[in-house]
């Protein structure tokens, strides 16, 4: 058929009703529903009309199929995190163990005893699913859980320090990415920030001199995503705890990542645990569920029973509470901690962090030829040593030895930003998108977090790529 110029071409496009009656569309309607197919038909016809292409029924039909396929793809999808940052906030932080996924599906599919005491046959407390486990694992008197640690801090400030002063070292007035800035959270909670000391050095006497009539709390915030080195000083937690006690003030530590076990036992750098923070004298300790703990997003609060009770009674607790899926997953993850010997095998976050570099290198050597074939002449592949990061603010300076596939674009423009971005975009366009990082004129795929080797390889197997 010859190309016909508009408006003749447009007028020859079939009507919506005629297209819907095509036999090929009957199957699509059975799968996607009539409304979805109708939307796709309308959109495809509109695109043809706008493009002045000559009507071509088979091509039109293909276009409709592609639109339906794209529309059926969930917006939130699994990806391969090969960035080298294990707990990557943009990629959903900790991967969950199968025990947590089973608990989510079990509890999510129907009714559960979320706020129901099965023994007594009366109303229960949703925190009960995890409070006992958290108390056992940290030595705390009491525990409660909210949506995330930013929420936990907001709640603790609002419940314990509204309209009063919270004393914090200037070295800890941090921003943790996004819009989480400590001074902003303080303001939103209705507290007055009382900064003490300097950015690099704050002494116990700085905290002591700031205590007065209006003081409500001493707060210590883990510096998370940066570290002050060299000429620096901070008051010891035990000393701050004693000072707080002398003045009848609560001492609260926002640990951020907050490990539940000593990571050194798994060959990782040491990170303070929630139990240690409590043992040093903190009245409340806050930490995240989806950072080093390796569970779902949650903000965990452990500590003194009277203070936890005040948090639980505050109206914000209702607004910030966790849902049953989170609590089910968190309980399942906390149960794994009861068996420290098998923890590294059972908890994906810890397993990935503790993964030996030699194992990652062997994986890289197995996969390199496959990638080389897939890329053909467009890029060169080699295996290089790299350093992974823990991520999410944990141990920002410590790095874990790892290995990556280094993909270096070939051709005259090989080092250009455009060539690198084109290569990265090709990897992101795979059925399960592959997310690497760009460094040194290459795309690096750090294989530390690649456990589904077969699924990954299948995407690059001969004939699998578009
Ligand atoms: C990560 C972090 C937070 C925020 O935790 P979320 O669970 O992401 O809300 C708060 N404080 C510190 C010190 C952190 O490292």
Tab-separated table of C-alpha atoms and ligand atoms in Angstrom:
chain	number	residue	atom	x	y	z
A	1	UNK	CA	0.000	0.000	0.000
A	2	UNK	CA	1.355	3.406	-0.946
A	3	UNK	CA	1.847	6.022	1.694
A	4	UNK	CA	-1.078	8.350	1.541
A	5	UNK	CA	-0.858	11.832	2.934
A	6	UNK	CA	-3.245	13.143	5.553
A	7	UNK	CA	-6.160	13.558	5.662
A	8	UNK	CA	-6.786	10.630	3.295
A	9	UNK	CA	-4.609	8.282	5.403
A	10	UNK	CA	-6.327	9.247	8.622
A	11	UNK	CA	-9.771	8.684	7.229
A	12	UNK	CA	-8.887	5.155	6.243
A	13	UNK	CA	-7.957	4.103	9.805
A	14	UNK	CA	-10.497	1.551	11.080
A	15	UNK	CA	-13.060	2.650	13.649
A	16	UNK	CA	-12.607	1.629	17.297
A	17	UNK	CA	-15.549	-0.779	17.186
A	18	UNK	CA	-14.203	-2.519	14.101
A	19	UNK	CA	-10.789	-3.026	15.709
A	20	UNK	CA	-12.379	-4.379	18.891
A	21	UNK	CA	-14.196	-6.962	16.801
A	22	UNK	CA	-10.961	-8.342	15.309
A	23	UNK	CA	-10.623	-12.022	16.294
A	24	UNK	CA	-7.060	-11.398	17.522
A	25	UNK	CA	-8.430	-8.958	20.072
A	26	UNK	CA	-10.794	-11.485	21.638
A	27	UNK	CA	-7.849	-13.245	23.323
A	28	UNK	CA	-6.450	-9.945	24.522
A	29	UNK	CA	-9.801	-8.985	26.031
A	30	UNK	CA	-9.887	-12.323	27.858
A	31	UNK	CA	-6.495	-11.572	29.424
A	32	UNK	CA	-6.543	-7.803	29.950
A	33	UNK	CA	-10.259	-7.029	30.192
A	34	UNK	CA	-12.359	-4.973	27.804
A	35	UNK	CA	-11.609	-1.592	29.389
A	36	UNK	CA	-7.868	-2.057	29.190
A	37	UNK	CA	-8.003	-3.204	25.567
A	38	UNK	CA	-10.293	-0.318	24.646
A	39	UNK	CA	-7.795	2.153	26.160
A	40	UNK	CA	-4.962	0.561	24.209
A	41	UNK	CA	-6.928	0.599	20.931
A	42	UNK	CA	-7.825	4.263	21.373
A	43	UNK	CA	-4.253	5.216	22.233
A	44	UNK	CA	-2.807	3.272	19.316
A	45	UNK	CA	-5.302	4.735	16.834
A	46	UNK	CA	-4.531	8.217	18.134
A	47	UNK	CA	-0.818	7.594	17.635
A	48	UNK	CA	-1.397	6.432	14.052
A	49	UNK	CA	-3.585	9.429	13.332
A	50	UNK	CA	-0.928	11.780	14.650
A	51	UNK	CA	1.847	10.095	12.668
A	52	UNK	CA	0.090	10.161	9.263
A	53	UNK	CA	1.208	6.586	8.648
A	54	UNK	CA	-0.772	4.616	6.107
A	55	UNK	CA	-3.246	2.216	7.775
A	56	UNK	CA	-1.795	-1.250	8.268
A	57	UNK	CA	-3.960	-3.627	10.309
A	58	UNK	CA	-1.259	-6.122	11.426
A	59	UNK	CA	1.064	-3.309	12.550
A	60	UNK	CA	-1.815	-1.639	14.348
A	61	UNK	CA	-2.546	-4.902	16.128
A	62	UNK	CA	1.123	-5.273	17.148
A	63	UNK	CA	1.065	-1.759	18.535
A	64	UNK	CA	-1.990	-2.590	20.652
A	65	UNK	CA	-0.282	-5.713	22.016
A	66	UNK	CA	2.817	-3.701	22.963
A	67	UNK	CA	0.706	-1.089	24.733
A	68	UNK	CA	-1.142	-3.750	26.698
A	69	UNK	CA	2.099	-5.436	27.684
A	70	UNK	CA	3.554	-2.142	28.887
A	71	UNK	CA	0.378	-1.298	30.816
A	72	UNK	CA	0.358	-4.738	32.489
A	73	UNK	CA	3.897	-4.252	33.809
A	74	UNK	CA	3.773	-3.168	37.457
A	75	UNK	CA	5.311	0.217	38.166
A	76	UNK	CA	7.158	-1.205	41.168
A	77	UNK	CA	9.404	-3.997	39.953
A	78	UNK	CA	12.228	-6.246	40.990
A	79	UNK	CA	15.678	-5.122	39.798
A	80	UNK	CA	19.205	-6.474	40.108
A	81	UNK	CA	21.064	-4.177	42.506
A	82	UNK	CA	24.620	-4.259	41.181
A	83	UNK	CA	25.454	-0.758	42.381
A	84	UNK	CA	27.790	-2.080	45.063
A	85	UNK	CA	25.709	-0.461	47.814
A	86	UNK	CA	24.070	-3.322	49.660
A	87	UNK	CA	21.418	-1.415	51.646
A	88	UNK	CA	20.496	1.023	48.875
A	89	UNK	CA	17.663	3.336	49.917
A	90	UNK	CA	16.600	4.029	46.310
A	91	UNK	CA	16.478	0.287	45.621
A	92	UNK	CA	14.449	-0.702	48.671
A	93	UNK	CA	17.203	-1.397	51.247
A	94	UNK	CA	17.281	-4.842	52.864
A	95	UNK	CA	16.159	-7.909	50.880
A	96	UNK	CA	13.804	-10.012	53.018
A	97	UNK	CA	14.335	-13.668	53.921
A	98	UNK	CA	11.808	-16.295	52.773
A	99	UNK	CA	10.541	-16.630	56.357
A	100	UNK	CA	9.438	-12.969	56.250
A	101	UNK	CA	7.820	-13.367	52.823
A	102	UNK	CA	5.883	-16.399	54.046
A	103	UNK	CA	4.704	-14.484	57.089
A	104	UNK	CA	3.569	-11.571	54.898
A	105	UNK	CA	1.583	-13.812	52.598
A	106	UNK	CA	0.117	-15.832	55.471
A	107	UNK	CA	-1.037	-12.819	57.446
A	108	UNK	CA	-1.878	-10.635	54.442
A	109	UNK	CA	-4.239	-13.082	52.763
A	110	UNK	CA	-6.857	-12.951	55.465
A	111	UNK	CA	-7.666	-11.984	59.009
A	112	UNK	CA	-5.032	-12.179	61.738
A	113	UNK	CA	-4.714	-11.418	65.461
A	114	UNK	CA	-3.059	-8.038	64.827
A	115	UNK	CA	-4.725	-6.371	67.812
A	116	UNK	CA	-6.368	-9.359	69.385
A	117	UNK	CA	-5.180	-11.310	72.395
A	118	UNK	CA	-5.876	-14.927	71.503
A	119	UNK	CA	-5.295	-16.243	75.045
A	120	UNK	CA	-7.626	-13.783	76.723
A	121	UNK	CA	-10.101	-13.384	73.854
A	122	UNK	CA	-9.984	-9.610	74.075
A	123	UNK	CA	-8.413	-6.616	72.425
A	124	UNK	CA	-4.605	-6.738	72.158
A	125	UNK	CA	-1.741	-4.433	71.216
A	126	UNK	CA	-0.154	-4.596	67.763
A	127	UNK	CA	3.314	-4.054	69.222
A	128	UNK	CA	3.014	-7.404	71.019
A	129	UNK	CA	4.027	-9.246	67.836
A	130	UNK	CA	7.571	-7.937	68.184
A	131	UNK	CA	8.005	-6.219	71.562
A	132	UNK	CA	8.991	-9.386	73.443
A	133	UNK	CA	11.565	-10.353	70.814
A	134	UNK	CA	13.026	-6.839	70.767
A	135	UNK	CA	13.294	-6.794	74.556
A	136	UNK	CA	15.088	-10.131	74.549
A	137	UNK	CA	17.500	-9.098	71.790
A	138	UNK	CA	18.389	-5.710	73.263
A	139	UNK	CA	17.873	-6.157	77.002
A	140	UNK	CA	15.303	-3.352	76.972
A	141	UNK	CA	12.402	-3.064	79.416
A	142	UNK	CA	9.966	-2.180	76.643
A	143	UNK	CA	9.717	-1.648	72.897
A	144	UNK	CA	7.444	-0.116	70.289
A	145	UNK	CA	7.549	0.150	66.501
A	146	UNK	CA	6.506	2.809	63.994
A	147	UNK	CA	6.812	3.317	60.252
A	148	UNK	CA	10.519	4.254	60.109
A	149	UNK	CA	13.223	5.858	62.224
A	150	UNK	CA	12.417	9.383	61.083
A	151	UNK	CA	8.923	8.717	62.465
A	152	UNK	CA	10.347	7.215	65.662
A	153	UNK	CA	12.406	10.347	66.265
A	154	UNK	CA	9.451	12.616	65.512
A	155	UNK	CA	7.335	10.642	67.967
A	156	UNK	CA	9.965	10.606	70.723
A	157	UNK	CA	10.507	14.370	70.391
A	158	UNK	CA	6.802	15.183	70.275
A	159	UNK	CA	5.953	12.921	73.220
A	160	UNK	CA	8.857	13.862	75.497
A	161	UNK	CA	10.013	17.341	74.544
A	162	UNK	CA	7.235	19.406	72.960
A	163	UNK	CA	7.669	23.154	73.575
A	164	UNK	CA	10.907	22.482	75.418
A	165	UNK	CA	14.581	22.226	74.578
A	166	UNK	CA	16.493	19.277	73.188
A	167	UNK	CA	20.259	19.428	73.640
A	168	UNK	CA	22.320	18.123	70.698
A	169	UNK	CA	25.973	18.431	69.709
A	170	UNK	CA	26.651	20.568	66.627
A	171	UNK	CA	28.614	17.628	65.236
A	172	UNK	CA	25.381	15.626	65.033
A	173	UNK	CA	23.033	18.048	63.251
A	174	UNK	CA	22.918	15.842	60.220
A	175	UNK	CA	21.033	15.485	56.970
A	176	UNK	CA	20.479	11.862	56.010
A	177	UNK	CA	19.456	12.251	52.404
A	178	UNK	CA	16.093	13.312	51.069
A	179	UNK	CA	14.480	15.776	53.433
A	180	UNK	CA	15.517	14.198	56.721
A	181	UNK	CA	17.352	16.997	58.475
A	182	UNK	CA	17.554	16.920	62.210
A	183	UNK	CA	16.741	20.621	62.799
A	184	UNK	CA	13.632	20.305	60.570
A	185	UNK	CA	12.361	17.242	62.433
A	186	UNK	CA	12.839	19.113	65.711
A	187	UNK	CA	10.797	22.020	64.462
A	188	UNK	CA	8.019	19.774	63.155
A	189	UNK	CA	7.897	18.035	66.533
A	190	UNK	CA	7.478	21.418	68.232
A	191	UNK	CA	10.814	21.281	70.068
A	192	UNK	CA	13.486	23.878	70.422
A	193	UNK	CA	16.914	22.765	69.285
A	194	UNK	CA	19.673	23.677	71.716
A	195	UNK	CA	22.954	23.216	69.807
A	196	UNK	CA	26.079	22.774	71.864
A	197	UNK	CA	29.807	22.502	71.139
A	198	UNK	CA	31.298	22.825	67.674
A	199	UNK	CA	31.183	20.764	64.517
A	200	UNK	CA	34.338	18.815	65.316
A	201	UNK	CA	34.534	18.972	69.119
A	202	UNK	CA	31.876	18.842	71.789
A	203	UNK	CA	32.684	18.114	75.430
A	204	UNK	CA	30.576	16.890	78.307
A	205	UNK	CA	30.699	20.370	79.900
A	206	UNK	CA	29.080	21.838	76.746
A	207	UNK	CA	26.061	19.613	77.301
A	208	UNK	CA	26.077	20.284	81.055
A	209	UNK	CA	26.183	24.079	80.661
A	210	UNK	CA	23.168	23.996	78.337
A	211	UNK	CA	20.917	22.255	80.847
A	212	UNK	CA	18.322	24.569	82.363
A	213	UNK	CA	14.651	25.121	83.186
A	214	UNK	CA	13.449	24.455	79.661
A	215	UNK	CA	15.508	21.323	78.964
A	216	UNK	CA	13.536	18.208	78.063
A	217	UNK	CA	16.038	15.746	76.630
A	218	UNK	CA	19.649	14.983	75.801
A	219	UNK	CA	19.798	13.572	72.282
A	220	UNK	CA	22.668	11.802	70.583
A	221	UNK	CA	22.448	11.129	66.859
A	222	UNK	CA	24.674	8.626	65.123
A	223	UNK	CA	26.526	10.573	62.443
A	224	UNK	CA	25.555	7.868	59.920
A	225	UNK	CA	26.619	8.993	56.504
A	226	UNK	CA	29.731	10.929	57.356
A	227	UNK	CA	32.571	10.781	59.814
A	228	UNK	CA	34.546	13.495	61.533
A	229	UNK	CA	38.195	12.538	61.673
A	230	UNK	CA	41.329	14.137	63.056
A	231	UNK	CA	40.964	16.785	65.769
A	232	UNK	CA	37.589	15.750	67.057
A	233	UNK	CA	35.872	14.912	70.324
A	234	UNK	CA	32.442	13.948	71.563
A	235	UNK	CA	31.130	13.223	75.034
A	236	UNK	CA	30.994	9.528	75.910
A	237	UNK	CA	27.540	8.006	75.966
A	238	UNK	CA	27.943	6.768	79.535
A	239	UNK	CA	28.866	10.300	80.690
A	240	UNK	CA	25.884	11.816	78.882
A	241	UNK	CA	23.667	9.192	80.499
A	242	UNK	CA	24.956	10.086	83.968
A	243	UNK	CA	24.521	13.799	83.283
A	244	UNK	CA	20.953	13.246	82.081
A	245	UNK	CA	20.121	11.169	85.130
A	246	UNK	CA	21.504	13.831	87.485
A	247	UNK	CA	19.033	16.295	85.971
A	248	UNK	CA	16.114	13.911	85.627
A	249	UNK	CA	16.163	14.189	81.826
A	250	UNK	CA	15.782	11.336	79.346
A	251	UNK	CA	18.853	10.489	77.261
A	252	UNK	CA	17.833	9.345	73.770
A	253	UNK	CA	20.132	7.853	71.126
A	254	UNK	CA	19.139	7.787	67.444
A	255	UNK	CA	21.369	4.961	66.249
A	256	UNK	CA	20.166	5.036	62.656
A	257	UNK	CA	21.399	1.748	61.249
A	258	UNK	CA	21.635	0.080	64.625
A	259	UNK	CA	22.867	-3.466	64.443
A	260	UNK	CA	21.287	-6.072	66.714
A	261	UNK	CA	24.397	-8.251	66.824
A	262	UNK	CA	28.102	-7.497	66.756
A	263	UNK	CA	28.959	-7.482	63.052
A	264	UNK	CA	32.606	-8.175	63.865
A	265	UNK	CA	31.534	-11.765	64.554
A	266	UNK	CA	30.720	-12.034	60.835
A	267	UNK	CA	33.994	-10.524	59.633
A	268	UNK	CA	32.462	-7.059	59.212
A	269	UNK	CA	33.529	-3.745	60.739
A	270	UNK	CA	32.115	-3.059	64.181
A	271	UNK	CA	28.926	-0.989	64.419
A	272	UNK	CA	27.366	-0.090	67.793
A	273	UNK	CA	24.467	-2.359	68.702
A	274	UNK	CA	21.168	-1.335	70.262
A	275	UNK	CA	22.024	-3.453	73.327
A	276	UNK	CA	25.329	-1.590	73.795
A	277	UNK	CA	23.595	1.785	73.477
A	278	UNK	CA	21.152	0.757	76.219
A	279	UNK	CA	23.947	-0.681	78.357
A	280	UNK	CA	25.784	2.656	78.114
A	281	UNK	CA	22.807	4.209	79.867
A	282	UNK	CA	20.514	5.457	77.112
A	283	UNK	CA	16.866	5.681	78.171
A	284	UNK	CA	15.571	5.201	74.635
A	285	UNK	CA	17.347	3.894	71.525
A	286	UNK	CA	15.911	4.309	68.025
A	287	UNK	CA	16.981	2.327	64.951
A	288	UNK	CA	15.764	1.208	61.537
A	289	UNK	CA	14.219	-2.126	60.594
A	290	UNK	CA	15.515	-2.137	57.021
A	291	UNK	CA	19.141	-1.142	57.465
A	292	UNK	CA	21.647	-3.454	59.161
A	293	UNK	CA	18.844	-5.306	60.909
A	294	UNK	CA	17.890	-6.708	57.503
A	295	UNK	CA	14.115	-6.518	57.833
A	296	UNK	CA	11.194	-4.442	56.539
A	297	UNK	CA	11.011	-0.650	56.788
A	298	UNK	CA	10.271	0.201	60.404
A	299	UNK	CA	11.406	2.524	63.164
A	300	UNK	CA	12.158	0.611	66.330
A	301	UNK	CA	12.177	2.195	69.788
A	302	UNK	CA	13.559	0.271	72.767
A	303	UNK	CA	14.209	1.398	76.330
A	304	UNK	CA	12.601	2.477	79.577
A	305	UNK	CA	9.046	1.212	80.064
A	306	UNK	CA	7.634	4.540	81.330
A	307	UNK	CA	9.004	6.450	78.326
A	308	UNK	CA	7.872	3.825	75.805
A	309	UNK	CA	4.413	4.022	77.404
A	310	UNK	CA	4.345	7.787	76.854
A	311	UNK	CA	5.230	7.307	73.182
A	312	UNK	CA	2.518	4.688	72.777
A	313	UNK	CA	-0.112	6.983	74.302
A	314	UNK	CA	0.739	9.939	72.043
A	315	UNK	CA	-1.711	10.574	69.154
A	316	UNK	CA	1.169	10.542	66.660
A	317	UNK	CA	1.749	6.858	67.430
A	318	UNK	CA	-1.607	6.123	65.821
A	319	UNK	CA	-0.613	8.129	62.752
A	320	UNK	CA	2.804	6.506	62.464
A	321	UNK	CA	1.982	2.906	63.334
A	322	UNK	CA	3.075	-0.099	61.235
A	323	UNK	CA	0.675	-2.302	59.313
A	324	UNK	CA	0.256	-6.059	59.741
A	325	UNK	CA	2.529	-6.910	56.790
A	326	UNK	CA	5.447	-4.994	58.273
A	327	UNK	CA	4.926	-6.482	61.714
A	328	UNK	CA	4.663	-10.002	60.293
A	329	UNK	CA	7.917	-9.574	58.362
A	330	UNK	CA	9.695	-7.945	61.294
A	331	UNK	CA	8.680	-10.718	63.669
A	332	UNK	CA	9.970	-13.361	61.243
A	333	UNK	CA	13.301	-11.542	60.855
A	334	UNK	CA	13.722	-11.036	64.608
A	335	UNK	CA	13.118	-14.749	65.142
A	336	UNK	CA	16.142	-15.508	62.945
A	337	UNK	CA	18.298	-13.594	65.448
A	338	UNK	CA	17.495	-16.237	68.048
A	339	UNK	CA	19.982	-18.475	66.211
A	340	UNK	CA	23.157	-16.412	65.682
A	341	UNK	CA	25.056	-19.411	64.251
A	342	UNK	CA	22.787	-19.603	61.233
A	343	UNK	CA	22.014	-15.891	60.985
A	344	UNK	CA	24.502	-15.113	58.206
A	345	UNK	CA	23.127	-17.985	56.130
A	346	UNK	CA	19.478	-17.141	56.716
A	347	UNK	CA	19.363	-13.351	56.676
A	348	UNK	CA	20.007	-12.028	53.139
A	349	UNK	CA	21.315	-8.596	54.196
A	350	UNK	CA	23.962	-10.114	56.441
A	351	UNK	CA	24.734	-12.889	53.950
A	352	UNK	CA	25.413	-10.314	51.223
A	353	UNK	CA	27.480	-8.085	53.495
A	354	UNK	CA	29.570	-11.027	54.702
A	355	UNK	CA	29.955	-12.616	51.252
A	356	UNK	CA	33.602	-13.546	50.628
A	357	UNK	CA	35.312	-11.620	47.825
A	358	UNK	CA	36.677	-14.863	46.289
A	359	UNK	CA	33.132	-16.122	45.824
A	360	UNK	CA	32.143	-12.884	44.099
A	361	UNK	CA	35.212	-13.060	41.878
A	362	UNK	CA	34.382	-16.622	40.789
A	363	UNK	CA	30.855	-15.479	39.929
A	364	UNK	CA	32.250	-12.586	37.886
A	365	UNK	CA	34.553	-14.923	35.951
A	366	UNK	CA	31.635	-17.258	35.152
A	367	UNK	CA	29.457	-14.409	33.881
A	368	UNK	CA	32.027	-12.332	31.983
A	369	UNK	CA	31.959	-14.428	28.747
A	370	UNK	CA	28.162	-14.254	28.637
A	371	UNK	CA	28.180	-10.468	28.941
A	372	UNK	CA	30.946	-10.243	26.347
A	373	UNK	CA	28.811	-12.184	23.838
A	374	UNK	CA	25.730	-10.085	24.606
A	375	UNK	CA	27.639	-6.827	24.135
A	376	UNK	CA	29.475	-8.027	21.010
A	377	UNK	CA	31.554	-5.246	19.540
A	378	UNK	CA	29.747	-2.507	21.502
A	379	UNK	CA	31.734	-2.874	24.705
A	380	UNK	CA	34.574	-4.730	26.328
A	381	UNK	CA	34.157	-6.772	29.525
A	382	UNK	CA	36.657	-7.524	32.238
A	383	UNK	CA	36.649	-8.531	35.885
A	384	UNK	CA	38.024	-5.942	38.293
A	385	UNK	CA	38.376	-5.696	42.090
A	386	UNK	CA	36.087	-3.032	43.590
A	387	UNK	CA	34.827	-2.010	47.011
A	388	UNK	CA	31.186	-2.375	47.995
A	389	UNK	CA	29.513	-0.163	50.575
A	390	UNK	CA	27.100	-1.148	53.284
A	391	UNK	CA	24.799	1.798	52.541
A	392	UNK	CA	21.987	3.547	54.418
A	393	UNK	CA	24.436	5.504	56.490
A	394	UNK	CA	26.054	2.506	58.131
A	395	UNK	CA	29.830	2.669	58.415
A	396	UNK	CA	30.296	5.237	55.653
A	397	UNK	CA	34.048	4.908	55.552
A	398	UNK	CA	34.360	1.147	55.717
A	399	UNK	CA	34.347	-0.692	52.415
A	400	UNK	CA	33.964	-4.354	51.605
A	401	UNK	CA	36.325	-5.943	49.063
A	402	UNK	CA	34.324	-7.190	46.077
A	403	UNK	CA	34.530	-7.809	42.317
A	404	UNK	CA	32.728	-6.244	39.394
A	405	UNK	CA	32.175	-6.775	35.720
A	406	UNK	CA	33.603	-3.662	34.103
A	407	UNK	CA	31.832	-2.834	30.843
A	408	UNK	CA	33.752	-0.319	28.752
A	409	UNK	CA	32.032	0.993	25.624
A	410	UNK	CA	34.029	0.476	22.419
A	411	UNK	CA	34.322	2.879	19.500
A	412	UNK	CA	35.528	6.445	19.056
A	413	UNK	CA	33.132	7.979	21.640
A	414	UNK	CA	33.655	5.210	24.164
A	415	UNK	CA	34.463	7.310	27.197
A	416	UNK	CA	31.725	9.873	26.575
A	417	UNK	CA	28.898	10.335	29.015
A	418	UNK	CA	26.473	9.539	26.233
A	419	UNK	CA	28.047	6.160	25.395
A	420	UNK	CA	28.065	5.187	29.068
A	421	UNK	CA	24.483	6.292	29.594
A	422	UNK	CA	23.380	4.352	26.486
A	423	UNK	CA	24.991	1.213	27.864
A	424	UNK	CA	23.493	1.743	31.320
A	425	UNK	CA	20.082	2.333	29.701
A	426	UNK	CA	20.340	-0.960	27.780
A	427	UNK	CA	20.926	-2.765	31.062
A	428	UNK	CA	17.984	-0.979	32.671
A	429	UNK	CA	15.731	-1.985	29.774
A	430	UNK	CA	16.192	-5.721	30.426
A	431	UNK	CA	13.129	-7.669	31.670
A	432	UNK	CA	14.579	-7.531	35.193
A	433	UNK	CA	16.427	-4.196	35.027
A	434	UNK	CA	20.127	-4.317	35.907
A	435	UNK	CA	21.326	-1.277	37.865
A	436	UNK	CA	25.081	-0.726	37.980
A	437	UNK	CA	27.157	2.358	38.593
A	438	UNK	CA	29.201	4.522	36.264
A	439	UNK	CA	32.836	5.043	37.244
A	440	UNK	CA	36.108	5.584	35.406
A	441	UNK	CA	34.571	5.659	31.904
A	442	UNK	CA	32.904	2.285	32.482
A	443	UNK	CA	29.714	0.773	33.765
A	444	UNK	CA	30.579	-1.298	36.834
A	445	UNK	CA	28.379	-4.225	37.855
A	446	UNK	CA	29.413	-5.097	41.425
A	447	UNK	CA	28.264	-8.700	41.847
A	448	UNK	CA	28.139	-8.751	45.676
A	449	UNK	CA	24.316	-8.648	45.669
A	450	UNK	CA	23.784	-11.041	42.767
A	451	UNK	CA	22.418	-14.308	44.150
A	452	UNK	CA	20.017	-15.256	41.340
A	453	UNK	CA	22.810	-16.169	38.940
A	454	UNK	CA	20.548	-18.277	36.681
A	455	UNK	CA	17.913	-15.558	36.353
A	456	UNK	CA	20.555	-12.963	35.620
A	457	UNK	CA	22.353	-15.155	33.076
A	458	UNK	CA	19.111	-16.020	31.262
A	459	UNK	CA	18.661	-12.366	30.365
A	460	UNK	CA	21.985	-12.346	28.542
A	461	UNK	CA	21.760	-15.810	26.964
A	462	UNK	CA	21.869	-15.984	23.162
A	463	UNK	CA	18.629	-14.749	21.646
A	464	UNK	CA	17.328	-13.403	24.946
A	465	UNK	CA	18.145	-9.792	24.207
A	466	UNK	CA	16.111	-7.520	22.037
B	1	LIG	C1	18.787	6.325	58.424
B	1	LIG	C2	18.709	7.163	59.646
B	1	LIG	C3	17.489	7.707	60.049
B	1	LIG	C4	16.252	7.522	59.247
B	1	LIG	O1	15.841	6.199	59.302
B	1	LIG	P1	14.599	5.709	58.406
B	1	LIG	O2	14.257	4.372	58.972
B	1	LIG	O3	15.078	5.685	57.015
B	1	LIG	O4	13.520	6.705	58.597
B	1	LIG	C5	17.459	8.455	61.194
B	1	LIG	N1	18.570	8.670	61.922
B	1	LIG	C6	19.766	8.168	61.568
B	1	LIG	C7	20.954	8.440	62.424
B	1	LIG	C8	19.872	7.368	60.417
B	1	LIG	O5	21.046	6.847	60.047
